[in-house]
mmCIF file of C-alpha atoms and ligand atoms in Angstrom:
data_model
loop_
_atom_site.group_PDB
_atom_site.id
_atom_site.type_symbol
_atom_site.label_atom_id
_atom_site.label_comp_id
_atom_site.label_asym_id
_atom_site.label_seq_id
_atom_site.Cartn_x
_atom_site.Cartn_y
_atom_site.Cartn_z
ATOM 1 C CA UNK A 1 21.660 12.736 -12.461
ATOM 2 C CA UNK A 2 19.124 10.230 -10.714
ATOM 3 C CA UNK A 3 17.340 8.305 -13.005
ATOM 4 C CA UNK A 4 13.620 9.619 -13.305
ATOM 5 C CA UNK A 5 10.630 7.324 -13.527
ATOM 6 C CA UNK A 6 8.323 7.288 -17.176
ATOM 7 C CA UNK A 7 4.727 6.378 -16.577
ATOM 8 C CA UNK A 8 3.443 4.186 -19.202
ATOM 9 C CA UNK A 9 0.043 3.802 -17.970
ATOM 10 C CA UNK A 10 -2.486 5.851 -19.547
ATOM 11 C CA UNK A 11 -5.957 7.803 -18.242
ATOM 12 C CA UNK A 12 -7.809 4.900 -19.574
ATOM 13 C CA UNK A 13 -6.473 1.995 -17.275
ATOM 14 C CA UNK A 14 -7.412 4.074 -14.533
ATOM 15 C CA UNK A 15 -10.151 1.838 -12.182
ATOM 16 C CA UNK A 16 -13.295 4.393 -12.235
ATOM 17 C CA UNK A 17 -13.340 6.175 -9.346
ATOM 18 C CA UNK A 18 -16.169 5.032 -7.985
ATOM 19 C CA UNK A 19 -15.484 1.478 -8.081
ATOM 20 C CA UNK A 20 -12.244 2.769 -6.296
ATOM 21 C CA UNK A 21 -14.204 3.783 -3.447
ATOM 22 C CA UNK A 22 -16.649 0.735 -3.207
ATOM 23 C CA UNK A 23 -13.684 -2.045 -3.874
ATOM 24 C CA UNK A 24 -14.288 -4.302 -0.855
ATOM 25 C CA UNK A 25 -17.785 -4.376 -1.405
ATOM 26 C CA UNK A 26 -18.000 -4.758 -5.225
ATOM 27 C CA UNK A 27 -15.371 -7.694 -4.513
ATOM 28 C CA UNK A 28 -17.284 -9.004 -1.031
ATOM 29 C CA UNK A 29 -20.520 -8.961 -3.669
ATOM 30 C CA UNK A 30 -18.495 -10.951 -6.050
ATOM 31 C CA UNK A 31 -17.596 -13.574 -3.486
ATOM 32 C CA UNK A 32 -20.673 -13.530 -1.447
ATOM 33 C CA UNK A 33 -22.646 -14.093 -4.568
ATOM 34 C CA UNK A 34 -20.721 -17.145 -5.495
ATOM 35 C CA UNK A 35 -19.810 -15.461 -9.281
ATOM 36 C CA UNK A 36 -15.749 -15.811 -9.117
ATOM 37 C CA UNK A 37 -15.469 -17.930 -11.966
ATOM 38 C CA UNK A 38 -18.741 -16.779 -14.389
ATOM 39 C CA UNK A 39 -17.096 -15.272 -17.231
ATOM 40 C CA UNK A 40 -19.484 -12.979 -18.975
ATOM 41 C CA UNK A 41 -23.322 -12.407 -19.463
ATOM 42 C CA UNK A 42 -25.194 -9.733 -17.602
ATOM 43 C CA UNK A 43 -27.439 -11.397 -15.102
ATOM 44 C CA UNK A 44 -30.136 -9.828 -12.350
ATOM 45 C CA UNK A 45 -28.011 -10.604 -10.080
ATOM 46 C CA UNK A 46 -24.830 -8.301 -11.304
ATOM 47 C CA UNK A 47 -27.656 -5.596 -12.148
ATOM 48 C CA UNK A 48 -28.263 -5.520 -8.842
ATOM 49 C CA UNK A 49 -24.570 -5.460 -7.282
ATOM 50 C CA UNK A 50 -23.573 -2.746 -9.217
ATOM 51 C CA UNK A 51 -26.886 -0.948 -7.768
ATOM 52 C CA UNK A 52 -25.927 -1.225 -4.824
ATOM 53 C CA UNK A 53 -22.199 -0.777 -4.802
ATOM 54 C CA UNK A 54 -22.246 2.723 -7.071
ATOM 55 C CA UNK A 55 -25.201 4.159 -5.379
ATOM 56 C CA UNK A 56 -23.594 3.752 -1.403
ATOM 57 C CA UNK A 57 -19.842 5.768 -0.513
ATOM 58 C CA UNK A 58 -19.013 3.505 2.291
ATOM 59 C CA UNK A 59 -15.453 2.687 1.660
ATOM 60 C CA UNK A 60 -13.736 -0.956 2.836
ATOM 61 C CA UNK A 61 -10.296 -1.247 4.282
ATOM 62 C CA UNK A 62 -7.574 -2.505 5.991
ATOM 63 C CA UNK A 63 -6.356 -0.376 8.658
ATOM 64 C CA UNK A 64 -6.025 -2.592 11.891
ATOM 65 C CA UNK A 65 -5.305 0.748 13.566
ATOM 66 C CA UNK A 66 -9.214 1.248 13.630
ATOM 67 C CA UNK A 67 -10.317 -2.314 13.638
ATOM 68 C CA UNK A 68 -10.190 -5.441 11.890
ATOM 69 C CA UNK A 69 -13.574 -4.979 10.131
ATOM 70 C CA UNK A 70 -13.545 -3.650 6.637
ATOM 71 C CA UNK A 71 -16.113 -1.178 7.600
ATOM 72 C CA UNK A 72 -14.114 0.083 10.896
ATOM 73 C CA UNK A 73 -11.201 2.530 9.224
ATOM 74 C CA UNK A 74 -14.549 4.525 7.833
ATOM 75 C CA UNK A 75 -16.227 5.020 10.986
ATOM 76 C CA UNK A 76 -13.100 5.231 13.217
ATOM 77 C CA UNK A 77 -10.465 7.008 11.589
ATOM 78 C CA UNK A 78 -12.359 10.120 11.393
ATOM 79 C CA UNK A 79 -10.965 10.404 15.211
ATOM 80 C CA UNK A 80 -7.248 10.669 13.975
ATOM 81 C CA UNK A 81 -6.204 14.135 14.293
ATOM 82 C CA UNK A 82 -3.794 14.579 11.377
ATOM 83 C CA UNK A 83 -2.879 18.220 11.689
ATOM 84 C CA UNK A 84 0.233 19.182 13.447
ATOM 85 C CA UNK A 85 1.988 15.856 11.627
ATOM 86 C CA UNK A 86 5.589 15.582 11.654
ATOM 87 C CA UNK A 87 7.804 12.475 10.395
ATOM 88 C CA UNK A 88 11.115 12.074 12.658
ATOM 89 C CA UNK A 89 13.628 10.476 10.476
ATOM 90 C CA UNK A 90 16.590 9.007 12.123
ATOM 91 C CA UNK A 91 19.201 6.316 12.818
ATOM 92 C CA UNK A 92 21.666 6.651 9.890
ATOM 93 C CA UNK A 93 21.096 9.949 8.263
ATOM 94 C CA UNK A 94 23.012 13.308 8.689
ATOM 95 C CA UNK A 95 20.089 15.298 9.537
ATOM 96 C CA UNK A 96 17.900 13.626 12.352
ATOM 97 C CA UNK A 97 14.997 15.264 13.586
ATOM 98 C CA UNK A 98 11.051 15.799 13.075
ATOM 99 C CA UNK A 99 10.118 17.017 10.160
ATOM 100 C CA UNK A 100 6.651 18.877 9.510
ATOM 101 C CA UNK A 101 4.394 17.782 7.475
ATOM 102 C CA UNK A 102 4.307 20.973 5.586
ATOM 103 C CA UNK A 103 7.804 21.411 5.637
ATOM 104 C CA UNK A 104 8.056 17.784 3.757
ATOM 105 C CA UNK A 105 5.372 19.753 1.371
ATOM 106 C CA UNK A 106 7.529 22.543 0.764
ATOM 107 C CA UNK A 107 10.566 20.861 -0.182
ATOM 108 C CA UNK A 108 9.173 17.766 -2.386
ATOM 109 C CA UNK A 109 7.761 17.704 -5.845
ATOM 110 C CA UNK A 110 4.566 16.514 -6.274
ATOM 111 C CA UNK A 111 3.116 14.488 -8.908
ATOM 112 C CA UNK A 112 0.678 12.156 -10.045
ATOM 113 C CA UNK A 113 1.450 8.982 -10.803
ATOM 114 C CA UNK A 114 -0.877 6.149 -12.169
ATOM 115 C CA UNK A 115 0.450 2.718 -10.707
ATOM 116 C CA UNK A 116 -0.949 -0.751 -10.704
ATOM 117 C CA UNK A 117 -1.838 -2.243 -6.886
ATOM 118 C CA UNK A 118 -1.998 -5.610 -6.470
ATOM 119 C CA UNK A 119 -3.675 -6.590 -2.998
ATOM 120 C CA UNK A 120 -2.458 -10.130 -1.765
ATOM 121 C CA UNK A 121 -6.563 -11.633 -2.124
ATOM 122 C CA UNK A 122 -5.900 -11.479 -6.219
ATOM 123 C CA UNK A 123 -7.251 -8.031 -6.885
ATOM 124 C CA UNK A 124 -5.878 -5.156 -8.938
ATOM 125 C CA UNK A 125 -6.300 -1.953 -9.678
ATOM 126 C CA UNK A 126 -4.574 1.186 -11.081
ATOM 127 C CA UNK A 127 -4.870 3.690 -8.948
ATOM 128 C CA UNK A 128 -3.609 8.123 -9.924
ATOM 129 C CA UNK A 129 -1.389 8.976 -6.790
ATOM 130 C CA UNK A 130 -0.555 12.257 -5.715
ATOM 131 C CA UNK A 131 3.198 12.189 -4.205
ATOM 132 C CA UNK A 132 6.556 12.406 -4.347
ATOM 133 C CA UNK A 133 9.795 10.080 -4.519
ATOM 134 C CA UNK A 134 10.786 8.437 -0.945
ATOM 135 C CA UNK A 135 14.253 8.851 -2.170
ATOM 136 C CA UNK A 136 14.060 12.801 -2.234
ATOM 137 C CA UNK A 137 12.787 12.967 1.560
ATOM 138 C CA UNK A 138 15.487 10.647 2.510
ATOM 139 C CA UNK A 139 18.235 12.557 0.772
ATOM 140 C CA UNK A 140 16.815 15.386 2.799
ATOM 141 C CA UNK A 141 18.231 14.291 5.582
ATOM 142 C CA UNK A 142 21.043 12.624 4.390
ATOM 143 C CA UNK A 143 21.730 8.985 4.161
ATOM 144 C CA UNK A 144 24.662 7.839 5.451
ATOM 145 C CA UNK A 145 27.254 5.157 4.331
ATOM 146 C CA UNK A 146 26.277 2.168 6.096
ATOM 147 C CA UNK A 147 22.614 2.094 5.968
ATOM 148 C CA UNK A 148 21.070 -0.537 4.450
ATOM 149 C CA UNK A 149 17.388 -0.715 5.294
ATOM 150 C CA UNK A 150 14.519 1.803 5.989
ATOM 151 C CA UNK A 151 12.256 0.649 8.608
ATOM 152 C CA UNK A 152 8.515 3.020 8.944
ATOM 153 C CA UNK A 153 6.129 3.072 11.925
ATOM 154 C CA UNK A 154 2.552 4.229 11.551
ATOM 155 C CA UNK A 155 1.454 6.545 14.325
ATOM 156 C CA UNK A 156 0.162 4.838 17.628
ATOM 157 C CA UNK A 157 -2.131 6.880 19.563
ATOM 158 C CA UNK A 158 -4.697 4.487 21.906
ATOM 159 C CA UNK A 159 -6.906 7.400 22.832
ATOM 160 C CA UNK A 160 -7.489 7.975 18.757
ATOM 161 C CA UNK A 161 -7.586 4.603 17.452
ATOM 162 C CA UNK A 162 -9.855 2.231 19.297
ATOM 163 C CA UNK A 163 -8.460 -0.650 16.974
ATOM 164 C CA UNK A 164 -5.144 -0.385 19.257
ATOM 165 C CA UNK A 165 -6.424 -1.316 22.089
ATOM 166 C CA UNK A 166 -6.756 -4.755 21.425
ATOM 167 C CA UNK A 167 -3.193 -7.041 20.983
ATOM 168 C CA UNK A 168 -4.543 -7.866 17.078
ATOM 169 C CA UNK A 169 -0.705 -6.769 16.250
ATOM 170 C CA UNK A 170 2.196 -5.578 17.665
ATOM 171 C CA UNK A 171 1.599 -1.537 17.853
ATOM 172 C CA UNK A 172 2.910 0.416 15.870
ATOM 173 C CA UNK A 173 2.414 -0.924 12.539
ATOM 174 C CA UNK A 174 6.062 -1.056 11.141
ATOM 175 C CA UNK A 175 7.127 -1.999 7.818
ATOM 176 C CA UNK A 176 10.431 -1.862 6.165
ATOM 177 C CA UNK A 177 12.559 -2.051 2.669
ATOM 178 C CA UNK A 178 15.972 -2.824 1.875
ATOM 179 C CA UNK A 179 17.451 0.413 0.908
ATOM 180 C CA UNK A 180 18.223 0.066 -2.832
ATOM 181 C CA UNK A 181 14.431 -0.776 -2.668
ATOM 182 C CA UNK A 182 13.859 2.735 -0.901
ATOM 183 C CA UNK A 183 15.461 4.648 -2.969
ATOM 184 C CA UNK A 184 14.297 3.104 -6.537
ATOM 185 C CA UNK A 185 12.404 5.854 -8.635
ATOM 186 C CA UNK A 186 9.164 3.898 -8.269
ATOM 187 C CA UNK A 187 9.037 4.084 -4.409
ATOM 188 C CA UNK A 188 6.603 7.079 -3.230
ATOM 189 C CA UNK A 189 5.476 8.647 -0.147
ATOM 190 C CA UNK A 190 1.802 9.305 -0.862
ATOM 191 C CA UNK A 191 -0.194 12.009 -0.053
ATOM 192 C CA UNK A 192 -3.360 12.135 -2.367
ATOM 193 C CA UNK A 193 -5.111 9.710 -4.617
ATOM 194 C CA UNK A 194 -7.825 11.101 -7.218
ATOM 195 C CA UNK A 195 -6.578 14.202 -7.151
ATOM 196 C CA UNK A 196 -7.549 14.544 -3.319
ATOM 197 C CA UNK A 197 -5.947 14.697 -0.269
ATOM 198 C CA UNK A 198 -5.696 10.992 1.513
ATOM 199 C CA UNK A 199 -8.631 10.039 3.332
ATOM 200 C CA UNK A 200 -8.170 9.230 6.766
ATOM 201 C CA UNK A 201 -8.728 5.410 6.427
ATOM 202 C CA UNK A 202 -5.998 5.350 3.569
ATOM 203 C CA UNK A 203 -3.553 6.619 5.446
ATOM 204 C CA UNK A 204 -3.729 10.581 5.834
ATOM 205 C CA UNK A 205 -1.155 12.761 5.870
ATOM 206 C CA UNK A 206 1.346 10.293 4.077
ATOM 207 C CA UNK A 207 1.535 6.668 3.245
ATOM 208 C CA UNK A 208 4.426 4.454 1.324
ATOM 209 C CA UNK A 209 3.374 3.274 -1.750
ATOM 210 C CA UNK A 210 5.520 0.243 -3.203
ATOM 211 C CA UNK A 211 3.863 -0.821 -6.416
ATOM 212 C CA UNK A 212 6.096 -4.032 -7.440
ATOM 213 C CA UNK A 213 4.564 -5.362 -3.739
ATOM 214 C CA UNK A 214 1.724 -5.971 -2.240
ATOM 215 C CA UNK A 215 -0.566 -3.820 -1.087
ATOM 216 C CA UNK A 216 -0.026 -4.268 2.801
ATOM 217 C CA UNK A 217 3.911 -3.137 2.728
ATOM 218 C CA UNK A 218 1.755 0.346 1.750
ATOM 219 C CA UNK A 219 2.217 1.363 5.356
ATOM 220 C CA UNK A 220 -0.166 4.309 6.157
ATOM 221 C CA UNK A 221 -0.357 7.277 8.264
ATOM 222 C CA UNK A 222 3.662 7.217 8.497
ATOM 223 C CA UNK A 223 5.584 9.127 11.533
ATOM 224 C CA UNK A 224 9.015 7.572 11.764
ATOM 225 C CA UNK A 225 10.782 6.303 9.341
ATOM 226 C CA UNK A 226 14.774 4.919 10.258
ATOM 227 C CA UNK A 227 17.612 4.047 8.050
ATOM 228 C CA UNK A 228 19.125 1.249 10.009
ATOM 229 C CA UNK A 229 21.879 -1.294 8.964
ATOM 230 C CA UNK A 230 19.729 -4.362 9.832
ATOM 231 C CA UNK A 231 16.535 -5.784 8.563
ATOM 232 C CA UNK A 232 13.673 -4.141 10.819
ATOM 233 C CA UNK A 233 10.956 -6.236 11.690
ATOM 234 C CA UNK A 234 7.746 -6.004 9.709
ATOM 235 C CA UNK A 235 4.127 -6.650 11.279
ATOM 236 C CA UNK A 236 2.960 -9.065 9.022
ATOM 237 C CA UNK A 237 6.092 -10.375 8.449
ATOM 238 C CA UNK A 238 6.278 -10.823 12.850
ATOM 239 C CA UNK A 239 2.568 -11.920 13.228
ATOM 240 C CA UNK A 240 2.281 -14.865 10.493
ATOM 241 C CA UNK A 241 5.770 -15.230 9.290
ATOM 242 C CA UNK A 242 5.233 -18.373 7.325
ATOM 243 C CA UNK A 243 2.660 -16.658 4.925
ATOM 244 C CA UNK A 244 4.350 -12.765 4.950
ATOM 245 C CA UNK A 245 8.338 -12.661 4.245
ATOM 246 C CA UNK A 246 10.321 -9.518 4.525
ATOM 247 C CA UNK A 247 9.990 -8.965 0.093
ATOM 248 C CA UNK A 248 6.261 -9.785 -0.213
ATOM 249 C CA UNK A 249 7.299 -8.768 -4.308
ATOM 250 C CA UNK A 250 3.823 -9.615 -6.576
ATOM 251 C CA UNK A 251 5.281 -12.822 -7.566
ATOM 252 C CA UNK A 252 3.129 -15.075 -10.005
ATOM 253 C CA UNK A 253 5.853 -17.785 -9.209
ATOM 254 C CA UNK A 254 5.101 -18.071 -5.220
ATOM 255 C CA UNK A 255 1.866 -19.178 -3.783
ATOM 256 C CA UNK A 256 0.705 -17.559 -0.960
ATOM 257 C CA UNK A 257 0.368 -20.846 1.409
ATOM 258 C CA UNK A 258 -3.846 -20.099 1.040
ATOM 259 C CA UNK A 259 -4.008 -19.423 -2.546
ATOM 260 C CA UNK A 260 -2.031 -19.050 -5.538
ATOM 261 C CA UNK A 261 -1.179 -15.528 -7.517
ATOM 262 C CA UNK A 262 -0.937 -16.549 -10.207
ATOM 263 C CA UNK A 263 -4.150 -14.937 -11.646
ATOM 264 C CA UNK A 264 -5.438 -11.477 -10.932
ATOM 265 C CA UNK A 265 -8.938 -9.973 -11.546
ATOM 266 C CA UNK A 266 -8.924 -5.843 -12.480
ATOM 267 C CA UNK A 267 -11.098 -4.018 -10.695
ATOM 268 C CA UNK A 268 -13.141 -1.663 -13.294
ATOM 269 C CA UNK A 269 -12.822 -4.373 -16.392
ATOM 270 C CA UNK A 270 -16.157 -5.429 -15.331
ATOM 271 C CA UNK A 271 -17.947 -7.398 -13.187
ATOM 272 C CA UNK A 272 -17.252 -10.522 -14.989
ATOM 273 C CA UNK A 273 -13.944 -9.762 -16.197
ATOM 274 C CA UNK A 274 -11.760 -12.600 -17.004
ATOM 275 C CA UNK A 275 -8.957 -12.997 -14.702
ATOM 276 C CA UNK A 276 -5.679 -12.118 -16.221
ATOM 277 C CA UNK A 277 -2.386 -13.837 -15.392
ATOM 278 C CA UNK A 278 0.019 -11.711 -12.466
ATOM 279 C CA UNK A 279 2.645 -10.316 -13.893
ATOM 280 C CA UNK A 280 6.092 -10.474 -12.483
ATOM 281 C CA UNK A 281 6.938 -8.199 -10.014
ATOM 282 C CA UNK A 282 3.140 -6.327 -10.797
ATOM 283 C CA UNK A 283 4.160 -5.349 -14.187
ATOM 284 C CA UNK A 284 7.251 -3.655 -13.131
ATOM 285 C CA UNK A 285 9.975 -6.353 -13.940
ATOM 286 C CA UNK A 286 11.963 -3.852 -16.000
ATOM 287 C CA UNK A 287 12.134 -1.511 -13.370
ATOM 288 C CA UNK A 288 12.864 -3.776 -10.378
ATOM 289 C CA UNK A 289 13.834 -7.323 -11.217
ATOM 290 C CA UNK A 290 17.587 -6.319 -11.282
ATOM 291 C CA UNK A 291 17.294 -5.629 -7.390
ATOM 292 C CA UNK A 292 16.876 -9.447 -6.512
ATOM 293 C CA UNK A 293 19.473 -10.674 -9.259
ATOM 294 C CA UNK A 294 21.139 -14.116 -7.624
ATOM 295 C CA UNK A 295 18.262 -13.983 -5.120
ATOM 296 C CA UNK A 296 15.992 -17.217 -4.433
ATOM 297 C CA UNK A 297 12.406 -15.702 -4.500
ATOM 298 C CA UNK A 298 10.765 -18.602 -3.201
ATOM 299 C CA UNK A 299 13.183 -17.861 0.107
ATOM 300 C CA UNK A 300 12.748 -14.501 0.212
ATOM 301 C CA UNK A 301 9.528 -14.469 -0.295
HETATM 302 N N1 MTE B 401 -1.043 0.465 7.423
HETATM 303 C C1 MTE B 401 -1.363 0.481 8.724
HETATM 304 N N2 MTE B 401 -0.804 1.413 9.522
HETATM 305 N N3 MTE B 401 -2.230 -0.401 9.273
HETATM 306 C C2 MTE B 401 -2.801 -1.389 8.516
HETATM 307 O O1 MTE B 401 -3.577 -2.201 9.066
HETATM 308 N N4 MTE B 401 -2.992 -2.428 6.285
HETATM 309 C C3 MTE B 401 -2.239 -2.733 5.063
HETATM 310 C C4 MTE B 401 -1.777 -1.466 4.325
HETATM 311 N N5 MTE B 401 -1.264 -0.478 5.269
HETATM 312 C C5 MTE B 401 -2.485 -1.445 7.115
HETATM 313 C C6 MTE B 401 -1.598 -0.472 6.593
HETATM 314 C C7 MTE B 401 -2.981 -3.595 4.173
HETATM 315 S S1 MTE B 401 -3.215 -5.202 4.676
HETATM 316 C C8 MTE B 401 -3.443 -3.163 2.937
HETATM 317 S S2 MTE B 401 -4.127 -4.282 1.823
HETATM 318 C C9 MTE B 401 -3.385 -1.738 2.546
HETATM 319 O O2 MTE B 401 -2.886 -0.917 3.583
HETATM 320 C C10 MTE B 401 -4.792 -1.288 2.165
HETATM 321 O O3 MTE B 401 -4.788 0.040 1.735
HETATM 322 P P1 MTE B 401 -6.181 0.726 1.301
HETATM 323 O O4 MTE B 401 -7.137 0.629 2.452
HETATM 324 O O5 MTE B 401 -5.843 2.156 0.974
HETATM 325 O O6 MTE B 401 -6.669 -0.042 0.110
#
């Protein structure tokens, strides 16, 4: 039988919900207000942020799709029509063809699962997912014997997304994993996060979630996905390959070429939490670190 994942996070580490929501800006305010390294006291000044941040919605992301701005994916990706949605899974699998979004539905088990995500500028969270195991939709359609990686594009539709219009990347978004990493337990496809369908701007209908890497292989709004038998390109990975490698594993051990990782800062342990050290592979070394045994991380970064 395939080994089943255990969560071992609880309710409690969950970031509030609301600081969920207001992320960019709580962690703009942090930055803008100079307080990165203040470890504790209440001040004016954090009365104030957290005023602001909990009272206003507006949510901050990074979906290039609708613009490089944090602000953009909230006021464009309203425009994104997300109903028909069909993935079409191909390349090495026995069953090609599109598959319907509620067809996907149907035949997948859906869960919640609380998982750490680490984003690459030294912020984490734990965030409750709603979805289900990318290795059941790929055994859906069958994988055959010499695949070896899973590349994913995000849909690319001009007339929709007014962020595609300009050459920022090279449309569609693709990502990719190596196919052991595909099929690990851990690996979702996901759907919902706090118990609600995905917004728009984080990546409605479906989304990869990865959470031993950082946040960006989460590739959203998904609508190909092909099991291939060589390493697809990635867009980071193809615009600045020198700071985004093919892995991009939370790695404590390998500076991004801008900053290190080696420290983290929870979102929802406070304003003035203390940073806490990155853990290997995001806290999931016992679940993942024997898929890079004999590997040099610092090459395959
Ligand atoms: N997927 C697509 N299609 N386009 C993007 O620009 N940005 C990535 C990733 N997935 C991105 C994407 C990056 S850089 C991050 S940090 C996460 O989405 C952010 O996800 P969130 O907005 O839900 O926090």
């Amino acid at each position: 039988m395939a080994q089943r994942w255990t969560n071992k996070l609880t309710a409690k580490d969950v970031t509030p919900e609301h600081m969920f929501w207001n992320r960019r800006k709580i962690l703009a305010g942090l930055a803008g207000a100079g307080l990165g390294s203040i470890a504790g006291g209440v001040s004016a000044q954090e009365a104030e942020l957290e005023a602001n941040t909990w009272e206003d919605v507006t949510s901050y992301n990074n979906f290039y799709e609708f613009g490089t701005s944090k602000e953009d994916p909230a006021h464009y990706a309203k425009y994104m029509t997300t109903a028909p949605w069909s993935v079409e899974i191909g390349g090495l699998v026995d069953k090609p063809g599109a598959y319907g979004f509620e067809q996907i539905m149907e035949a997948m088990t859906i869960e919640e699962r609380l998982y750490r995500f680490r984003c690459v500028e030294a912020w984490s969270m734990v965030i409750p997912w709603q979805g289900f195991e990318l290795a059941d939709l790929l055994n859906l359609a069958g994988v055959q014997d010499g695949a070896k990686y899973v590349a994913f594009e995000t849909l690319y539709r001009p007339e929709e997304m007014v962020g595609t219009r300009f050459p920022v990347l090279d449309w569609p978004y693709r990502e990719g994993l190596r196919l052991d990493e595909a099929m690990n337990p851990l690996t979702i496809m996901a759907t919902g996060i706090f118990g609600k369908p995905l917004p728009n701007q984080n990546g409605a209908p479906l989304r990869l979630v990865v959470p031993w890497k950082y946040g960006f292989k989460s590739i959203k709004s998904v609508v190909k996905i092909t099991l291939t038998d060589k390493q697809p390109e990635t867009s980071w990975n193809m615009t600045n390959p020198g700071e985004y490698g093919f892995y991009s594993n939370v790695n404590p051990e390998v500076s991004h070429p801008r900053w290190s990782q080696a420290t983290e800062r929870r979102i929802g342990g406070g304003l003035f939490a203390q940073r806490e050290p990155t853990l290997m592979f995001n806290g999931y070394e016992d679940e993942v670190a024997s898929l890079y045994e004999g590997m040099d991380l610092t090459k395959s970064f």
